């Protein structure tokens, strides 16, 4: 971009993680004053008259009737229902814009291109032409397209009994590389991560691994339609939601910061001496203090006192339940007696 975020005063990293004061940057971002450079993320376009029905047939969300300017989130699952790609989708009436994490761009583009068959669609990686900017405000940026996150008021099924107190009016704005954004105050990616964690908002690049199914991260809320037609992985989605339980669940942890030791992604989560999960994202929030998202075993008692291990230090961790232990089994199918069992 002509407005090089990394050249701004105090910038650390490229894209910048912060500009010298991450906590103040969080406040500016939360109030809608600042924007975040996400230009390392990938941008894929799908054009052609069959683009939406084609994407609808491949992925977890119902997007066939997406109106111009309407946003959605959708997942590409493997045949076993595990998440392979997460896509933030907005259609402008001619082009479907897929915003994805940087490490997904080339692989997802190649896979989609192989799946076109005889349909009237064209797939292109446009990362070199367009950059992503994150915001929680309504700034008049020189937008090519704007994706508005459906997480806060997700249209799907949520397992969470409560909602976080943290506001989350998040958008990602596509701008041309070379656009002049110098008039807009900037916050670093650390500020965005802290606000995302406080909003319980999962991200595949951090909360996901090779075993992740959508239920574990409460992703049915925004990215899965439970009543649409067939797509790859749908059988697992339906079975776990209607008859079973996800094997793991996402939690937010409030961490004791008195030792001055900070958890990081990958830090083990312990119940007694047993490892029951891992931290996936951690941050210092300007109001909540040290917080983290973690994926733990479903059976972990929500009231249990957990600890996070960082080297030789044990950090006390209190849970905010996002996905409860009884998530799933929504069909309420009556249990059949075992063969030969005696009724009493």
Short mmCIF file of C-alpha atoms in Angstrom, two decimals:
data_model
loop_
_atom_site.label_atom_id
_atom_site.label_comp_id
_atom_site.label_asym_id
_atom_site.label_seq_id
_atom_site.Cartn_x
_atom_site.Cartn_y
_atom_site.Cartn_z
CA UNK A 1 0.00 0.00 0.00
CA UNK A 2 1.08 3.59 -0.46
CA UNK A 3 0.12 3.93 3.19
CA UNK A 4 2.67 1.45 4.58
CA UNK A 5 1.44 0.53 8.06
CA UNK A 6 4.87 -0.85 8.92
CA UNK A 7 6.38 2.61 8.29
CA UNK A 8 4.14 4.34 10.83
CA UNK A 9 5.79 5.63 14.02
CA UNK A 10 6.35 2.90 16.62
CA UNK A 11 5.30 0.02 14.33
CA UNK A 12 6.58 -3.39 15.43
CA UNK A 13 6.29 -6.14 12.83
CA UNK A 14 4.92 -6.28 9.30
CA UNK A 15 1.94 -6.27 9.43
CA UNK A 16 2.39 -4.42 12.73
CA UNK A 17 1.62 -6.24 15.96
CA UNK A 18 1.45 -2.89 17.74
CA UNK A 19 2.59 0.73 17.53
CA UNK A 20 3.96 1.07 21.03
CA UNK A 21 0.86 0.89 23.24
CA UNK A 22 -1.30 -2.20 22.63
CA UNK A 23 -3.78 -1.43 25.43
CA UNK A 24 -4.53 2.07 24.13
CA UNK A 25 -4.81 0.61 20.65
CA UNK A 26 -7.42 -1.85 21.92
CA UNK A 27 -9.52 1.02 23.23
CA UNK A 28 -9.25 2.88 19.93
CA UNK A 29 -10.14 -0.24 17.97
CA UNK A 30 -13.06 -1.16 20.26
CA UNK A 31 -14.49 2.35 19.96
CA UNK A 32 -14.37 2.19 16.17
CA UNK A 33 -11.64 4.80 15.76
CA UNK A 34 -8.78 2.61 14.50
CA UNK A 35 -8.19 0.08 11.73
CA UNK A 36 -5.90 -2.96 11.60
CA UNK A 37 -3.57 -3.96 8.78
CA UNK A 38 -4.43 -7.55 7.78
CA UNK A 39 -2.65 -7.39 4.43
CA UNK A 40 -0.95 -10.75 5.02
CA UNK A 41 -4.32 -12.49 4.62
CA UNK A 42 -5.43 -14.04 1.35
CA UNK A 43 -8.19 -12.95 -1.04
CA UNK A 44 -9.87 -15.32 -3.49
CA UNK A 45 -12.53 -14.42 -6.04
CA UNK A 46 -15.15 -16.68 -7.60
CA UNK A 47 -16.97 -15.30 -10.65
CA UNK A 48 -19.54 -16.69 -13.04
CA UNK A 49 -23.31 -17.26 -12.85
CA UNK A 50 -23.01 -20.56 -10.97
CA UNK A 51 -20.68 -19.23 -8.24
CA UNK A 52 -23.11 -19.16 -5.29
CA UNK A 53 -24.93 -22.43 -5.96
CA UNK A 54 -21.53 -24.06 -6.51
CA UNK A 55 -20.11 -22.77 -3.21
CA UNK A 56 -23.36 -23.77 -1.51
CA UNK A 57 -22.93 -27.37 -2.72
CA UNK A 58 -19.36 -27.59 -1.40
CA UNK A 59 -19.48 -25.87 1.96
CA UNK A 60 -21.40 -25.84 5.25
CA UNK A 61 -23.41 -22.61 5.03
CA UNK A 62 -26.47 -21.89 2.87
CA UNK A 63 -25.18 -19.24 0.46
CA UNK A 64 -27.05 -20.01 -2.79
CA UNK A 65 -29.40 -17.05 -2.27
CA UNK A 66 -26.89 -14.62 -0.79
CA UNK A 67 -27.98 -11.09 -1.77
CA UNK A 68 -25.50 -8.54 -3.15
CA UNK A 69 -23.62 -6.99 -0.22
CA UNK A 70 -24.74 -9.70 2.22
CA UNK A 71 -22.06 -11.43 4.29
CA UNK A 72 -21.73 -15.05 5.40
CA UNK A 73 -19.21 -17.43 6.90
CA UNK A 74 -18.80 -20.95 5.60
CA UNK A 75 -16.52 -23.94 6.16
CA UNK A 76 -15.02 -26.54 3.88
CA UNK A 77 -15.01 -29.86 5.72
CA UNK A 78 -13.27 -33.12 4.95
CA UNK A 79 -15.36 -36.30 4.52
CA UNK A 80 -15.09 -36.94 8.29
CA UNK A 81 -16.49 -33.49 9.13
CA UNK A 82 -13.19 -31.93 10.21
CA UNK A 83 -12.61 -28.31 9.27
CA UNK A 84 -10.16 -27.82 6.40
CA UNK A 85 -10.85 -24.19 5.46
CA UNK A 86 -12.85 -21.28 6.88
CA UNK A 87 -14.10 -18.63 4.48
CA UNK A 88 -15.49 -15.17 5.12
CA UNK A 89 -17.76 -14.59 2.14
CA UNK A 90 -19.36 -11.50 0.64
CA UNK A 91 -20.95 -11.31 -2.81
CA UNK A 92 -21.36 -8.07 -4.76
CA UNK A 93 -23.74 -9.39 -7.41
CA UNK A 94 -20.95 -10.35 -9.83
CA UNK A 95 -18.10 -11.63 -7.69
CA UNK A 96 -17.97 -13.77 -4.57
CA UNK A 97 -15.08 -12.57 -2.42
CA UNK A 98 -13.54 -15.17 -0.12
CA UNK A 99 -11.37 -13.76 2.67
CA UNK A 100 -9.16 -16.42 4.26
CA UNK A 101 -6.14 -16.68 6.49
CA UNK A 102 -2.80 -16.38 4.73
CA UNK A 103 -1.83 -20.03 5.03
CA UNK A 104 -5.08 -21.14 3.34
CA UNK A 105 -4.98 -19.03 0.18
CA UNK A 106 -2.96 -21.06 -2.32
CA UNK A 107 -4.23 -24.46 -1.16
CA UNK A 108 -7.89 -23.42 -1.16
CA UNK A 109 -7.60 -21.75 -4.57
CA UNK A 110 -6.09 -24.91 -6.07
CA UNK A 111 -8.77 -27.15 -4.52
CA UNK A 112 -11.63 -24.97 -5.69
CA UNK A 113 -10.18 -24.78 -9.19
CA UNK A 114 -10.09 -28.59 -9.39
CA UNK A 115 -13.76 -28.78 -8.37
CA UNK A 116 -15.17 -26.53 -11.11
CA UNK A 117 -15.91 -29.37 -13.55
CA UNK A 118 -18.32 -28.05 -16.22
CA UNK A 119 -19.84 -25.31 -14.09
CA UNK A 120 -19.75 -21.64 -15.09
CA UNK A 121 -17.31 -20.46 -12.44
CA UNK A 122 -13.80 -19.04 -12.41
CA UNK A 123 -11.52 -19.03 -9.38
CA UNK A 124 -8.62 -16.63 -8.88
CA UNK A 125 -6.17 -15.75 -6.11
CA UNK A 126 -6.31 -11.93 -5.91
CA UNK A 127 -4.10 -11.46 -2.85
CA UNK A 128 -1.55 -9.51 -4.87
CA UNK A 129 -4.22 -6.98 -5.88
CA UNK A 130 -6.30 -6.49 -2.74
CA UNK A 131 -5.53 -6.13 0.97
CA UNK A 132 -7.74 -6.71 4.01
CA UNK A 133 -8.29 -4.14 6.75
CA UNK A 134 -10.04 -4.98 10.04
CA UNK A 135 -12.32 -2.58 11.90
CA UNK A 136 -15.02 -2.43 14.56
CA UNK A 137 -16.15 0.97 13.31
CA UNK A 138 -17.95 2.49 10.34
CA UNK A 139 -15.12 4.45 8.75
CA UNK A 140 -15.59 5.44 5.12
CA UNK A 141 -12.70 3.43 3.75
CA UNK A 142 -12.13 3.14 -0.02
CA UNK A 143 -13.79 -0.29 0.00
CA UNK A 144 -13.95 -2.74 -2.87
CA UNK A 145 -16.08 -5.04 -0.70
CA UNK A 146 -16.97 -5.23 3.00
CA UNK A 147 -17.54 -8.41 4.98
CA UNK A 148 -19.54 -7.98 8.20
CA UNK A 149 -18.97 -10.69 10.76
CA UNK A 150 -22.20 -12.59 11.57
CA UNK A 151 -20.74 -13.99 14.81
CA UNK A 152 -22.37 -11.65 17.35
CA UNK A 153 -25.92 -12.39 16.15
CA UNK A 154 -25.18 -15.68 14.46
CA UNK A 155 -28.01 -16.99 12.29
CA UNK A 156 -27.36 -20.63 13.20
CA UNK A 157 -27.47 -22.81 16.31
CA UNK A 158 -25.36 -21.74 19.27
CA UNK A 159 -24.45 -24.01 22.18
CA UNK A 160 -23.47 -21.10 24.41
CA UNK A 161 -26.07 -20.35 27.07
CA UNK A 162 -24.76 -16.81 27.51
CA UNK A 163 -23.02 -14.24 25.35
CA UNK A 164 -19.79 -12.43 26.20
CA UNK A 165 -19.97 -8.92 27.56
CA UNK A 166 -17.39 -7.73 25.04
CA UNK A 167 -18.88 -5.96 21.98
CA UNK A 168 -18.02 -7.39 18.56
CA UNK A 169 -19.21 -5.30 15.61
CA UNK A 170 -16.35 -6.52 13.45
CA UNK A 171 -15.89 -6.05 9.70
CA UNK A 172 -13.15 -6.79 7.18
CA UNK A 173 -12.80 -4.29 4.37
CA UNK A 174 -11.12 -5.06 1.07
CA UNK A 175 -9.10 -2.23 -0.43
CA UNK A 176 -6.83 -2.05 -3.43
CA UNK A 177 -3.16 -2.39 -2.63
CA UNK A 178 -1.92 1.13 -3.07
CA UNK A 179 -4.96 2.75 -1.48
CA UNK A 180 -4.09 5.73 0.70
CA UNK A 181 -5.20 4.99 4.27
CA UNK A 182 -2.97 7.52 6.00
CA UNK A 183 -5.94 9.48 7.37
CA UNK A 184 -7.09 6.54 9.51
CA UNK A 185 -5.57 5.79 12.95
CA UNK A 186 -4.11 2.30 13.22
CA UNK A 187 -4.09 -0.42 15.87
CA UNK A 188 -1.92 -3.51 15.79
CA UNK A 189 -2.89 -7.15 15.40
CA UNK A 190 -2.39 -7.73 19.16
CA UNK A 191 -5.24 -5.34 19.85
CA UNK A 192 -7.52 -7.21 17.48
CA UNK A 193 -6.56 -10.58 19.01
CA UNK A 194 -7.43 -9.39 22.52
CA UNK A 195 -10.86 -8.15 21.44
CA UNK A 196 -11.50 -11.34 19.43
CA UNK A 197 -10.68 -13.56 22.41
CA UNK A 198 -12.94 -11.51 24.68
CA UNK A 199 -15.76 -11.98 22.13
CA UNK A 200 -15.21 -15.79 22.13
CA UNK A 201 -14.69 -15.57 18.39
CA UNK A 202 -12.86 -18.65 16.98
CA UNK A 203 -10.36 -18.48 14.15
CA UNK A 204 -9.17 -21.53 12.24
CA UNK A 205 -5.52 -20.43 12.22
CA UNK A 206 -5.46 -20.36 16.03
CA UNK A 207 -8.29 -22.47 17.50
CA UNK A 208 -8.29 -25.11 14.77
CA UNK A 209 -6.16 -28.21 14.30
CA UNK A 210 -6.33 -31.35 12.17
CA UNK A 211 -9.08 -32.83 14.43
CA UNK A 212 -11.39 -29.80 14.76
CA UNK A 213 -15.09 -30.22 14.05
CA UNK A 214 -17.36 -27.12 14.01
CA UNK A 215 -19.31 -28.06 17.15
CA UNK A 216 -16.20 -27.83 19.35
CA UNK A 217 -15.78 -24.11 18.62
CA UNK A 218 -19.51 -23.21 18.63
CA UNK A 219 -19.12 -22.61 14.91
CA UNK A 220 -22.63 -23.83 14.14
CA UNK A 221 -23.58 -20.33 15.30
CA UNK A 222 -22.26 -18.52 12.23
CA UNK A 223 -20.85 -20.96 9.69
CA UNK A 224 -23.11 -24.06 9.49
CA UNK A 225 -26.66 -24.41 8.22
CA UNK A 226 -28.30 -27.48 9.74
CA UNK A 227 -31.12 -27.83 7.23
CA UNK A 228 -29.45 -27.30 3.85
CA UNK A 229 -28.70 -29.91 1.20
CA UNK A 230 -25.78 -32.33 1.10
CA UNK A 231 -22.18 -31.21 1.33
CA UNK A 232 -18.95 -32.93 2.25
CA UNK A 233 -18.82 -33.71 5.97
CA UNK A 234 -22.54 -33.12 6.54
CA UNK A 235 -23.10 -36.60 8.01
CA UNK A 236 -20.70 -35.92 10.87
CA UNK A 237 -22.21 -32.48 11.49
CA UNK A 238 -25.69 -33.99 11.75
CA UNK A 239 -24.69 -37.02 13.84
CA UNK A 240 -22.76 -35.04 16.44
CA UNK A 241 -25.41 -32.35 16.72
CA UNK A 242 -28.41 -34.69 16.86
CA UNK A 243 -27.12 -37.86 18.48
CA UNK A 244 -23.66 -37.35 19.97
CA UNK A 245 -21.40 -34.83 21.67
CA UNK A 246 -18.28 -33.07 20.41
CA UNK A 247 -15.19 -34.65 21.99
CA UNK A 248 -13.73 -31.25 22.94
CA UNK A 249 -15.06 -27.81 23.75
CA UNK A 250 -13.78 -24.26 23.57
CA UNK A 251 -13.56 -22.16 26.75
CA UNK A 252 -12.39 -18.68 27.61
CA UNK A 253 -9.95 -18.57 30.50
CA UNK A 254 -9.42 -15.71 32.92
CA UNK A 255 -5.79 -16.03 33.95
CA UNK A 256 -4.05 -14.99 37.16
CA UNK A 257 -1.50 -12.36 36.18
CA UNK A 258 0.12 -11.88 39.58
CA UNK A 259 3.33 -13.70 38.61
CA UNK A 260 3.83 -11.57 35.52
CA UNK A 261 4.08 -14.73 33.39
CA UNK A 262 1.96 -14.84 30.25
CA UNK A 263 0.39 -17.89 28.62
CA UNK A 264 0.80 -18.43 24.90
CA UNK A 265 -0.70 -20.61 22.20
CA UNK A 266 0.24 -24.20 22.93
CA UNK A 267 0.53 -23.80 26.71
CA UNK A 268 -0.89 -26.94 28.39
CA UNK A 269 -4.11 -26.68 30.40
CA UNK A 270 -4.08 -28.91 33.48
CA UNK A 271 -6.69 -30.33 35.84
CA UNK A 272 -4.67 -31.56 38.78
CA UNK A 273 -1.71 -33.35 37.22
CA UNK A 274 -3.56 -34.31 34.04
CA UNK A 275 -3.33 -32.35 30.82
CA UNK A 276 -6.88 -31.71 29.58
CA UNK A 277 -6.30 -29.24 26.75
CA UNK A 278 -4.20 -26.49 25.24
CA UNK A 279 -4.33 -22.72 25.05
CA UNK A 280 -5.04 -21.67 21.46
CA UNK A 281 -4.87 -17.85 21.81
CA UNK A 282 -3.84 -15.56 24.66
CA UNK A 283 -3.78 -11.81 25.22
CA UNK A 284 -3.74 -9.02 27.76
CA UNK A 285 -7.12 -7.28 27.56
CA UNK A 286 -7.42 -3.63 28.51
CA UNK A 287 -10.36 -4.34 30.86
CA UNK A 288 -10.32 -8.07 31.58
CA UNK A 289 -6.59 -8.51 32.10
CA UNK A 290 -4.90 -11.76 30.98
CA UNK A 291 -7.34 -13.93 29.01
CA UNK A 292 -7.12 -16.88 26.66
CA UNK A 293 -9.13 -19.23 24.51
CA UNK A 294 -8.45 -22.92 25.01
CA UNK A 295 -9.78 -26.20 23.65
CA UNK A 296 -10.26 -28.78 26.42
CA UNK A 297 -11.79 -32.22 26.79
CA UNK A 298 -15.58 -32.10 26.84
CA UNK A 299 -15.74 -33.92 30.18
CA UNK A 300 -13.81 -31.23 32.08
CA UNK A 301 -16.05 -29.88 34.85
CA UNK A 302 -16.97 -26.26 34.01
CA UNK A 303 -16.58 -25.37 37.69
CA UNK A 304 -13.15 -26.97 38.00
CA UNK A 305 -10.14 -24.85 38.88
CA UNK A 306 -7.74 -25.25 35.99
CA UNK A 307 -4.13 -24.17 35.66
CA UNK A 308 -2.06 -23.26 32.63
CA UNK A 309 1.57 -24.34 32.64
CA UNK A 310 4.17 -21.95 31.24
CA UNK A 311 7.62 -23.53 31.63
CA UNK A 312 7.77 -24.19 35.41
CA UNK A 313 5.07 -21.68 36.36
CA UNK A 314 1.45 -22.71 37.00
CA UNK A 315 -1.13 -19.99 36.28
CA UNK A 316 -4.59 -20.30 37.84
CA UNK A 317 -7.36 -20.21 35.22
CA UNK A 318 -11.12 -19.73 35.68
CA UNK A 319 -13.47 -20.87 32.91
CA UNK A 320 -16.10 -18.96 30.98
CA UNK A 321 -18.18 -21.75 29.44
CA UNK A 322 -18.75 -21.31 25.71
CA UNK A 323 -19.55 -24.85 24.55
CA UNK A 324 -21.11 -26.72 27.50
CA UNK A 325 -20.40 -30.34 28.39
CA UNK A 326 -23.85 -31.45 27.18
CA UNK A 327 -23.58 -29.80 23.72
CA UNK A 328 -25.12 -31.94 21.00
CA UNK A 329 -27.65 -34.78 21.32
CA UNK A 330 -30.32 -32.32 20.25
CA UNK A 331 -32.64 -34.85 18.62
CA UNK A 332 -33.86 -36.15 22.01
CA UNK A 333 -34.11 -39.69 20.65
CA UNK A 334 -35.50 -42.07 23.30
CA UNK A 335 -32.92 -44.57 24.53
CA UNK A 336 -33.80 -48.18 23.61
CA UNK A 337 -33.41 -50.87 26.27
CA UNK A 338 -30.46 -53.19 25.85
CA UNK A 339 -31.27 -56.57 24.36
CA UNK A 340 -32.20 -58.98 27.16
CA UNK A 341 -32.51 -56.23 29.75
CA UNK A 342 -35.18 -56.75 32.36
CA UNK A 343 -37.64 -53.91 32.85
CA UNK A 344 -38.33 -53.05 36.47
#
